[in-house]
CSV table of C-alpha atoms and ligand atoms in Angstrom, one decimal:
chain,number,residue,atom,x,y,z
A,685,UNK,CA,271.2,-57.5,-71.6
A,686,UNK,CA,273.2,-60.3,-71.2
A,687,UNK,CA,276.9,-60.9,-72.2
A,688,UNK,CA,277.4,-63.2,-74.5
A,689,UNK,CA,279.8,-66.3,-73.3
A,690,UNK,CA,280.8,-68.9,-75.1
A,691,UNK,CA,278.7,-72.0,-73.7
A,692,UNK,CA,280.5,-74.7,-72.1
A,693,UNK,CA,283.5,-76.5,-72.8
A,694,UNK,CA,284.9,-73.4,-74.3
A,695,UNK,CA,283.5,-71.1,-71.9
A,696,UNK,CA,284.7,-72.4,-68.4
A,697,UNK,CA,284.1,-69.3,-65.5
A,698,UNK,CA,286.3,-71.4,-63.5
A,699,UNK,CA,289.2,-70.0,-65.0
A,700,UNK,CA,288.6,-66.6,-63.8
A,701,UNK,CA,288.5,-68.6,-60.1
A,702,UNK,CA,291.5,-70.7,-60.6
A,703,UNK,CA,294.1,-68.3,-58.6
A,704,UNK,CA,294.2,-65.5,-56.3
A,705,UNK,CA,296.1,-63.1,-58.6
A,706,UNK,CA,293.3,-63.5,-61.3
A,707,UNK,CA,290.3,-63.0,-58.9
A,708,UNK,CA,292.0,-59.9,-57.7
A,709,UNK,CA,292.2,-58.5,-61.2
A,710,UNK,CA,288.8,-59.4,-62.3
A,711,UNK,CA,286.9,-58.4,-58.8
A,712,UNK,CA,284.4,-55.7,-59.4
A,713,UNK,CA,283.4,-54.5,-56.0
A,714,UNK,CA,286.1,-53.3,-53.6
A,715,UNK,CA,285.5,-51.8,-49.9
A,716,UNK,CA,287.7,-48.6,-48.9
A,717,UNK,CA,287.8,-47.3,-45.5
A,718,UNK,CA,286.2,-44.0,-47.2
A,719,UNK,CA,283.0,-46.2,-47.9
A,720,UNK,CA,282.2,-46.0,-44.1
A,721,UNK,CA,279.7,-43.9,-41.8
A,722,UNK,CA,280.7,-44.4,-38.3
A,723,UNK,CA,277.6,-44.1,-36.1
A,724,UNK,CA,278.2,-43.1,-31.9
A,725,UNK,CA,276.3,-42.7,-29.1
A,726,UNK,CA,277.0,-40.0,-27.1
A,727,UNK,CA,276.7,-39.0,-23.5
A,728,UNK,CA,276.6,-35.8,-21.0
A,729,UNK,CA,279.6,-35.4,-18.6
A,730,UNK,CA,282.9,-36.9,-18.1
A,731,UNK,CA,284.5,-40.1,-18.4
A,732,UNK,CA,281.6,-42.1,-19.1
A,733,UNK,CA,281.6,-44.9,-21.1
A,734,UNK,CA,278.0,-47.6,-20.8
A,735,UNK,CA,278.8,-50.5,-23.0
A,736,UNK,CA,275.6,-51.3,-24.9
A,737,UNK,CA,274.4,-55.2,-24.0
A,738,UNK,CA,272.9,-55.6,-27.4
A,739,UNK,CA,275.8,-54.3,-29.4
A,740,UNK,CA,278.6,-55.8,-28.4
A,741,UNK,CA,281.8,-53.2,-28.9
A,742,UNK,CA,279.1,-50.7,-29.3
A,743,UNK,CA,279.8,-48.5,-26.0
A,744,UNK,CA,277.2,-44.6,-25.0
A,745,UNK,CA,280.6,-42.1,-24.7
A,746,UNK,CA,281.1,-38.9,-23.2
A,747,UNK,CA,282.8,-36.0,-25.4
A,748,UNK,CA,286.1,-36.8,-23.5
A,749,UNK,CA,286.0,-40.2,-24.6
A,750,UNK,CA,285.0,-39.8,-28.2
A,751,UNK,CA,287.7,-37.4,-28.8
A,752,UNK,CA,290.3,-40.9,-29.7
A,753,UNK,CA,287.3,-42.7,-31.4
A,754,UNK,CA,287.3,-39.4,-33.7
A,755,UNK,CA,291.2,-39.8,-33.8
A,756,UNK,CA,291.1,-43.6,-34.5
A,757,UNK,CA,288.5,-42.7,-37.4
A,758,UNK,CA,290.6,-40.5,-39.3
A,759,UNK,CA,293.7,-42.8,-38.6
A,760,UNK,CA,292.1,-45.7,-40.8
A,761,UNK,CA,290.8,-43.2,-43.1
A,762,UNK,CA,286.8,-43.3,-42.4
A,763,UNK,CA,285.3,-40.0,-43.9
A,764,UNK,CA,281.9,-39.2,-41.2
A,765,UNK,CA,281.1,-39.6,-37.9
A,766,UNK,CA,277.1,-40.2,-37.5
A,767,UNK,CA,276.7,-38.4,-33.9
A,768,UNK,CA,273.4,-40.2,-31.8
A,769,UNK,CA,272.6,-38.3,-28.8
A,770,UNK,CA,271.5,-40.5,-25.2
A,771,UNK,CA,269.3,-38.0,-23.2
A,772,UNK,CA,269.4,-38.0,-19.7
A,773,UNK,CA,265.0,-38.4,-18.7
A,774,UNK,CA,264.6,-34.8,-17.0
A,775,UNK,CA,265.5,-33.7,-20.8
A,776,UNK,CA,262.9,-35.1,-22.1
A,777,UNK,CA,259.3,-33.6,-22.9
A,778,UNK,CA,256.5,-34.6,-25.3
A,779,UNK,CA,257.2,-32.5,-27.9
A,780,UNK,CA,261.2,-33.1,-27.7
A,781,UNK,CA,261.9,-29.6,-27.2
A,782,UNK,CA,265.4,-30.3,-25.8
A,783,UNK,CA,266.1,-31.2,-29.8
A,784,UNK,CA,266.6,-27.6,-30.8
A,785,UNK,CA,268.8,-26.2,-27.9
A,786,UNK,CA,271.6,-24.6,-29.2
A,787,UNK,CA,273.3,-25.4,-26.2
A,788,UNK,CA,272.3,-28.9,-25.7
A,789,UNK,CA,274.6,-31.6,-26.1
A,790,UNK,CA,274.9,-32.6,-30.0
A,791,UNK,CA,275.5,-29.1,-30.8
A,792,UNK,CA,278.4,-29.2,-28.2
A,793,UNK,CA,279.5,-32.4,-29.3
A,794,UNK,CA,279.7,-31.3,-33.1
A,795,UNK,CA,281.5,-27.8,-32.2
A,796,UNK,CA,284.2,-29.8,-29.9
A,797,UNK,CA,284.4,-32.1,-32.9
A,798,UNK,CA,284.9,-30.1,-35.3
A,799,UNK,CA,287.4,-27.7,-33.7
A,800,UNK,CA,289.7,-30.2,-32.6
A,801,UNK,CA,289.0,-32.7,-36.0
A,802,UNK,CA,288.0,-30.2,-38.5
A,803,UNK,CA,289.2,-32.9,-41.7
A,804,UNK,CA,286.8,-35.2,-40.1
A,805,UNK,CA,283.1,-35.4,-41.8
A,806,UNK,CA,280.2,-34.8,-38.7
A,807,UNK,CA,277.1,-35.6,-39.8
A,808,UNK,CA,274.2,-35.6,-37.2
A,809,UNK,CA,270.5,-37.2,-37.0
A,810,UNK,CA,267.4,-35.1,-37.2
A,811,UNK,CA,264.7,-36.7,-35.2
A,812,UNK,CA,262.9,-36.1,-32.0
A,813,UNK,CA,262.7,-39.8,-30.9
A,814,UNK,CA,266.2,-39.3,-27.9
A,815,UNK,CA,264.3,-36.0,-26.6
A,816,UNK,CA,260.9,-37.4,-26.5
A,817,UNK,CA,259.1,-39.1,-23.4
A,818,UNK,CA,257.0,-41.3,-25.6
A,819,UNK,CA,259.8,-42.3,-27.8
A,820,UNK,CA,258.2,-41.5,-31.0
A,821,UNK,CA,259.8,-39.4,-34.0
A,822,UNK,CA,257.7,-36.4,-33.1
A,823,UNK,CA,255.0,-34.3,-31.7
A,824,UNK,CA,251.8,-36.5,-31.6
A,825,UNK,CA,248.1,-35.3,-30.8
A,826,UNK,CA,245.7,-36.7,-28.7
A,827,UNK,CA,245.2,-39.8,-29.9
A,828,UNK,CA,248.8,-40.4,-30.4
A,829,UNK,CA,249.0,-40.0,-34.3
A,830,UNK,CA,251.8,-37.6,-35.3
A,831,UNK,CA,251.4,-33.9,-36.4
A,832,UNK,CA,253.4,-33.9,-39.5
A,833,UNK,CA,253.6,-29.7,-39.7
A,834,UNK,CA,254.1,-29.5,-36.2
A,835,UNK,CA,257.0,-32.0,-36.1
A,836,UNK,CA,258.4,-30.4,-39.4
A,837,UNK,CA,258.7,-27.0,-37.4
A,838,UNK,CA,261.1,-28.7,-34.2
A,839,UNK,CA,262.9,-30.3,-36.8
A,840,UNK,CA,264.1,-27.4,-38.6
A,841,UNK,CA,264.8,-25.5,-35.4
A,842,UNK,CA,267.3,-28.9,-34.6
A,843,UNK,CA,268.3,-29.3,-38.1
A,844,UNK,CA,269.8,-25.0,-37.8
A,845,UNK,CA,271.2,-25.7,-34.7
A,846,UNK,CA,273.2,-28.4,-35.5
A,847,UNK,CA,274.4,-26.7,-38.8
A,848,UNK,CA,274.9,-24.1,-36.8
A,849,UNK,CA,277.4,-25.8,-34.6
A,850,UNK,CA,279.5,-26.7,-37.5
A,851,UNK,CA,277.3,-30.0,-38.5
A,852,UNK,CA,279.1,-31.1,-42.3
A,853,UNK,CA,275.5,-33.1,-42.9
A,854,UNK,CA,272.1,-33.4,-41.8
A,855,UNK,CA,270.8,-36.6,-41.7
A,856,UNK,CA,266.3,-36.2,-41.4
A,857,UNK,CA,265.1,-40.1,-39.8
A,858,UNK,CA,262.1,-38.9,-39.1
A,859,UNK,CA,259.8,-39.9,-42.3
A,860,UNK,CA,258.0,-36.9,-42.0
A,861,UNK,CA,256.3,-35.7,-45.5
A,862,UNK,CA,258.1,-32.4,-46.6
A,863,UNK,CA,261.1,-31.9,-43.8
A,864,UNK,CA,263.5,-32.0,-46.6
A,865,UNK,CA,262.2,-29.0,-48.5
A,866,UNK,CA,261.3,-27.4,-44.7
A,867,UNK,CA,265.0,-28.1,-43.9
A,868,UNK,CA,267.0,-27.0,-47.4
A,869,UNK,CA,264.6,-23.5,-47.0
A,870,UNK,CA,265.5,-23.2,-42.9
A,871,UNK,CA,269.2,-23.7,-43.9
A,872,UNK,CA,269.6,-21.6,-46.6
A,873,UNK,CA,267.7,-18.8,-45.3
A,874,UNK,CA,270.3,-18.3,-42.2
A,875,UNK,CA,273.4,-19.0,-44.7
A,876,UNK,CA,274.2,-22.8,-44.4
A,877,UNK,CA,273.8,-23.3,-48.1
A,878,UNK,CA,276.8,-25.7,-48.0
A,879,UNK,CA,275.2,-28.1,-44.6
A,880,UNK,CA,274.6,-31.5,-47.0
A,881,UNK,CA,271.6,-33.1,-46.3
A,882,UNK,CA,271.3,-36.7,-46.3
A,883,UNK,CA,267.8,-38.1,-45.9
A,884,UNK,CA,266.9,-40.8,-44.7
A,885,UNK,CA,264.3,-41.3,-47.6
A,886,UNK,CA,263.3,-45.1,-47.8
A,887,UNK,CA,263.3,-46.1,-44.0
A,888,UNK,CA,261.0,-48.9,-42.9
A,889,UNK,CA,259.4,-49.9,-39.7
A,890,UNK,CA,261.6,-52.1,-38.7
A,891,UNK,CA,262.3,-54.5,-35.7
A,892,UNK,CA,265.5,-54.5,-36.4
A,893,UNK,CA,266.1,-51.1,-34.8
A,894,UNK,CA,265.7,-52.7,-31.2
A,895,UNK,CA,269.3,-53.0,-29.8
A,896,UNK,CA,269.4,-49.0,-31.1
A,897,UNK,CA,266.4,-47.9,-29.5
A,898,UNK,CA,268.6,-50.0,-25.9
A,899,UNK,CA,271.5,-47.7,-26.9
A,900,UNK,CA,269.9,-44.5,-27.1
A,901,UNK,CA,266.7,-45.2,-24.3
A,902,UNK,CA,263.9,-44.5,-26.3
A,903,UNK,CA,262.8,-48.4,-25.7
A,904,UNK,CA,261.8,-48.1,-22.7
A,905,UNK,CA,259.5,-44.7,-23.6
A,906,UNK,CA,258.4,-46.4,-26.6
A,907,UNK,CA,257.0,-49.5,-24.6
A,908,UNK,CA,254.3,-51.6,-27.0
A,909,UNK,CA,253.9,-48.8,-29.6
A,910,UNK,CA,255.7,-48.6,-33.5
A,911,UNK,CA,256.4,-46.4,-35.8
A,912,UNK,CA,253.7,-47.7,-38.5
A,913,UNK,CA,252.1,-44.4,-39.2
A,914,UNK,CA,255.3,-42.7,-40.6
A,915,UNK,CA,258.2,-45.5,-41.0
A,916,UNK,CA,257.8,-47.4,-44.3
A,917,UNK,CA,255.8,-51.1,-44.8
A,918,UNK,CA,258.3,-53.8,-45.0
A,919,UNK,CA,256.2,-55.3,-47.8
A,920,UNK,CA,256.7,-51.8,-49.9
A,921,UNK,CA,259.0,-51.8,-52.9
A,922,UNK,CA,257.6,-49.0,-55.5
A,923,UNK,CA,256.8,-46.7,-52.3
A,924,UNK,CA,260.7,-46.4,-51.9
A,925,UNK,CA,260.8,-44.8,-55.3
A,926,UNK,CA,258.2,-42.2,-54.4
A,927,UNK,CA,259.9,-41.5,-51.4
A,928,UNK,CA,263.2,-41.4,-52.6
A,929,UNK,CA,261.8,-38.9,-55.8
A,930,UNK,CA,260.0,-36.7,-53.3
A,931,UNK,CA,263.5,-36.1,-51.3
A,932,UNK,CA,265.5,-35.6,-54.5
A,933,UNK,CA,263.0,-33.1,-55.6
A,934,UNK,CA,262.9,-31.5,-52.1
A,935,UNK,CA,266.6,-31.0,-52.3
A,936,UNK,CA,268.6,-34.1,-50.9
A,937,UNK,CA,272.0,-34.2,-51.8
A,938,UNK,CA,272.0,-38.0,-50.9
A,939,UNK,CA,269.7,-40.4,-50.2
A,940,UNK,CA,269.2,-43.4,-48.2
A,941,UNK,CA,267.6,-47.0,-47.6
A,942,UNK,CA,267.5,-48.3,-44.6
A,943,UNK,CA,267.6,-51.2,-42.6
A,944,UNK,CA,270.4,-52.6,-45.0
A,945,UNK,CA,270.8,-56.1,-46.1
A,946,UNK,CA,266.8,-57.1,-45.7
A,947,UNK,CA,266.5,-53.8,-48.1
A,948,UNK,CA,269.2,-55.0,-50.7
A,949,UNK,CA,266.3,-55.2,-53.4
A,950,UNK,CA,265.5,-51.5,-52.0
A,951,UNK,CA,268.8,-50.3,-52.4
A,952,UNK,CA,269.5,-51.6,-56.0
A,953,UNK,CA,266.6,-50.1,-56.9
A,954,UNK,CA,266.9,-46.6,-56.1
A,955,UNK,CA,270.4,-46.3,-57.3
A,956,UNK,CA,269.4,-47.9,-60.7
A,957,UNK,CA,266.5,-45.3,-60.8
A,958,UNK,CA,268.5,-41.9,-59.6
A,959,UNK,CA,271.9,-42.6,-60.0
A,960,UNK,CA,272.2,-40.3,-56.0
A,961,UNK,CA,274.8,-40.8,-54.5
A,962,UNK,CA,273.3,-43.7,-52.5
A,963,UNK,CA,274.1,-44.9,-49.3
A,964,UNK,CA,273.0,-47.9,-46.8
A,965,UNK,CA,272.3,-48.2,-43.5
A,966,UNK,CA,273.4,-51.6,-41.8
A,967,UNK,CA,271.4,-51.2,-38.5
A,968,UNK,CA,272.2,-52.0,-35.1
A,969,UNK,CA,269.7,-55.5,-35.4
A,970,UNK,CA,272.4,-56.3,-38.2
A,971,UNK,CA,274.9,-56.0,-36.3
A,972,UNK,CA,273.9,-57.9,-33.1
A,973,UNK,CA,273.0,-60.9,-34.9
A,974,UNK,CA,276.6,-60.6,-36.6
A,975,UNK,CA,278.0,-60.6,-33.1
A,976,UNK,CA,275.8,-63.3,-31.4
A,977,UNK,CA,276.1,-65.7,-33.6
A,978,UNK,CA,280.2,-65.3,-33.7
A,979,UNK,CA,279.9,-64.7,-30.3
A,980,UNK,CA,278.4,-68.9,-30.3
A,981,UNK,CA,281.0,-69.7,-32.5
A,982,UNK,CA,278.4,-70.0,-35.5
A,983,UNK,CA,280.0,-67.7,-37.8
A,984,UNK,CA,283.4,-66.6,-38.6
A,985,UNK,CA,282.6,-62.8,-37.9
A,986,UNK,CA,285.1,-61.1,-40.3
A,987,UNK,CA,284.3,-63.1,-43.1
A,988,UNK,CA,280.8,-62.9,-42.7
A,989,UNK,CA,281.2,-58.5,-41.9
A,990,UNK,CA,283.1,-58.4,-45.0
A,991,UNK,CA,280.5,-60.3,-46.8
A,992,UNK,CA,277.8,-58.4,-45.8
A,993,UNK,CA,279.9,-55.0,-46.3
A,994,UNK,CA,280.8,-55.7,-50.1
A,995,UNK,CA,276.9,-57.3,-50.7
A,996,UNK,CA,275.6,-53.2,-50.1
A,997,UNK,CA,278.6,-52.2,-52.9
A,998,UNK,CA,277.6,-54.8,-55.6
A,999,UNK,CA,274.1,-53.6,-54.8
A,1000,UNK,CA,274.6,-49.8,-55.6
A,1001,UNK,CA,275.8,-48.6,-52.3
A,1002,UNK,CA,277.8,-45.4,-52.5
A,1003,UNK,CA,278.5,-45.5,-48.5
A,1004,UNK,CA,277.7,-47.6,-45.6
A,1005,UNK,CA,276.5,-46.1,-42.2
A,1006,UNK,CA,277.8,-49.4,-40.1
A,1007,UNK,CA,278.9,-50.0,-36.1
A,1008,UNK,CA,281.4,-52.3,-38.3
A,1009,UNK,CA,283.2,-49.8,-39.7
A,1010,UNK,CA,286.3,-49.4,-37.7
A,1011,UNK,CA,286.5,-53.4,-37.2
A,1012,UNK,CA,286.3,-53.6,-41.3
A,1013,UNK,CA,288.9,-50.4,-41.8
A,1014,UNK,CA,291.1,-51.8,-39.9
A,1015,UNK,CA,290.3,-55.1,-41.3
A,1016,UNK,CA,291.1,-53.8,-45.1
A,1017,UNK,CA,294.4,-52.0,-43.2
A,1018,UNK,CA,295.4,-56.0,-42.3
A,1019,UNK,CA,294.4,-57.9,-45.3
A,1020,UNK,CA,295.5,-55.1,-48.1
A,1021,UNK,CA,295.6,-57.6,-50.9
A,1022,UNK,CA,293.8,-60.8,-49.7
A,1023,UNK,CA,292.1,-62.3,-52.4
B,1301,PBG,C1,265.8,-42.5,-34.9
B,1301,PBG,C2,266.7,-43.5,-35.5
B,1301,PBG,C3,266.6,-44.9,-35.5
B,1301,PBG,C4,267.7,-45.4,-36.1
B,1301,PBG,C5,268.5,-44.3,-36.5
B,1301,PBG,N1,267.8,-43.1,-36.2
B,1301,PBG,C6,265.6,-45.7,-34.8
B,1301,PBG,C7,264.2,-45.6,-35.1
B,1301,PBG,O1,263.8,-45.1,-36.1
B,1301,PBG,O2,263.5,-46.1,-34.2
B,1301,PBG,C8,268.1,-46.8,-36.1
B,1301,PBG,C9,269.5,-47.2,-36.2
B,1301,PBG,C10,269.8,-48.6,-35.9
B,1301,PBG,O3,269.0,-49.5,-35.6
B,1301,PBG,O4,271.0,-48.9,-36.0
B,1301,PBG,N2,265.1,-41.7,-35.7
């Protein structure tokens, strides 16, 4: 349905442009820092800090020096931390086993967290890909094809064990068939009945993962192989609907599409068909071509991350998981009223 407007020279939708003070009153979308998912990379030991070539800003911490980064979050007002672990090699085996130590370094990274920021959101990533050798989401068989039940299994043990840390949210990346259910049941059989899950439920096989899979390692284990057998087709639409419905059903308390702005079409979509709360993933691909482009002088890069940022909330976004977000909290903290 469209509204009806009276056609031209009465109807003029300049007028609603003419001034600042009347495109702030009649703007429809508006970006909060309490829209933002924070995602970090995090490291074993002491004072280490890697910056990440690809993502510029984007630096692998240890605990020590992710402690003010939690700080500087809650400062500007950004609601979650998504934790990503970097795994030192001896860590890694071919079924990722490292994943479901209790002991291992997310779970000590969420229970450091959250004692010292317990108002701060920690939501962590359930996947095997930083504890595998090959780089892949999960426990393949001889000919390299991923056992779905088997996978499912690791992932529930690393799924409890992060709850059991203190993890707020769950976040399944995997694309596994049936981890959501397999998780909900594993959680709420040892007591974590209030652990959120968010899945991960449309996410595609993307190249625009690449400067993420530098950050975290699993490039280099990954070498000429993809993610084709589990990750969706880019040239899928309807099959994010079925996946999104299957993780609804299985118990997801919100949903997901990711990359984010080649998936705006996704993301529209699936809100307009579950009304979930909905959120979008603006990956690290989005983000380097964001920075090299500014970085040439091509760009003006807060107008354009703004852009971008508000383009996922007039498409249905409920949340954004983006490396932007303290740049754009502290962005909305400078430019309160700009219109
Ligand atoms: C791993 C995972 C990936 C991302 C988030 N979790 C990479 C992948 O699936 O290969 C990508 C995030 C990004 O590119 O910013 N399961």
């Amino acid at each position: 349905m469209t509204t009806p407007y009276a056609p031209y020279p009465t109807g003029r939708p300049r007028r609603l442009r003419r001034d600042a003070f009347t495109r702030n009153l009649v703007r429809e979308h508006r970006l909060h820092a309490h829209d933002f998912i924070y995602p970090v990379f995090v490291l074993d030991g002491e004072k280490r800090r890697e910056d990440v070539a690809s993502m510029p800003g984007v630096a692998r911490l240890s605990l020590d020096l992710l402690l003010p980064v939690a700080e500087r979050c809650l400062q500007l007002g950004i609601p979650y931390l998504a934790l990503f672990p970097v795994v030192d090699d001896p860590h890694k085996d071919a079924t990722g086993s490292e994943a479901a130590n209790s002991e291992g370094l997310v779970p000590t990274v969420v229970q450091a967290l959250k004692k010292r920021f317990p108002e701060l959101g920690v939501m962590t990533d359930v996947a095997l890909d930083p504890y595998t050798s090959h780089g892949q989401d999960g426990i393949p068989d001889e000919s390299g094809y991923l056992l779905n039940e088997a996978t499912i299994e690791q992932l529930q043990k690393q799924a409890l064990c992060h709850a059991q840390a203190g993890a707020d949210m769950v976040a399944p990346s995997d694309m596994m068939d049936g981890r959501i259910g397999a998780i909900r049941r594993t959680l709420d059989a040892a007591g974590c009945i209030d652990t959120r899950i968010m899945a991960y439920s449309a996410k595609y096989a993307s190249s625009f993962y690449g400067p993420f899979r530098d950050a975290v390692g699993s490039s280099k284990s990954l070498g000429k192989s993809n993610k084709k057998t589990y990750q969706m087709d880019p040239a899928n639409g309807n099959e994010a609907l079925r996946e999104v419905a299957l993780d609804i059903a299985e118990g997801a308390d919100m949903v997901m599409v990711k990359p984010g702005l080649p998936y705006l079409d996704v993301l529209w979509r699936v809100k307009q068909a579950y009304q979930m709360p909905t959120f979008a993933y603006q990956v690290s691909g989005e983000y380097a071509m964001l920075k090299a482009a500014a970085a040439n002088g091509w760009i003006d890069h807060d107008a354009v991350m703004m852009e971008s940022l508000i383009a996922f909330k007039r498409a249905g976004a409920d949340g954004i998981l983006t490396y932007s977000a303290l740049e754009a909290a502290q962005w909305l903290q400078d430019h309160q009223f700009v219109g």
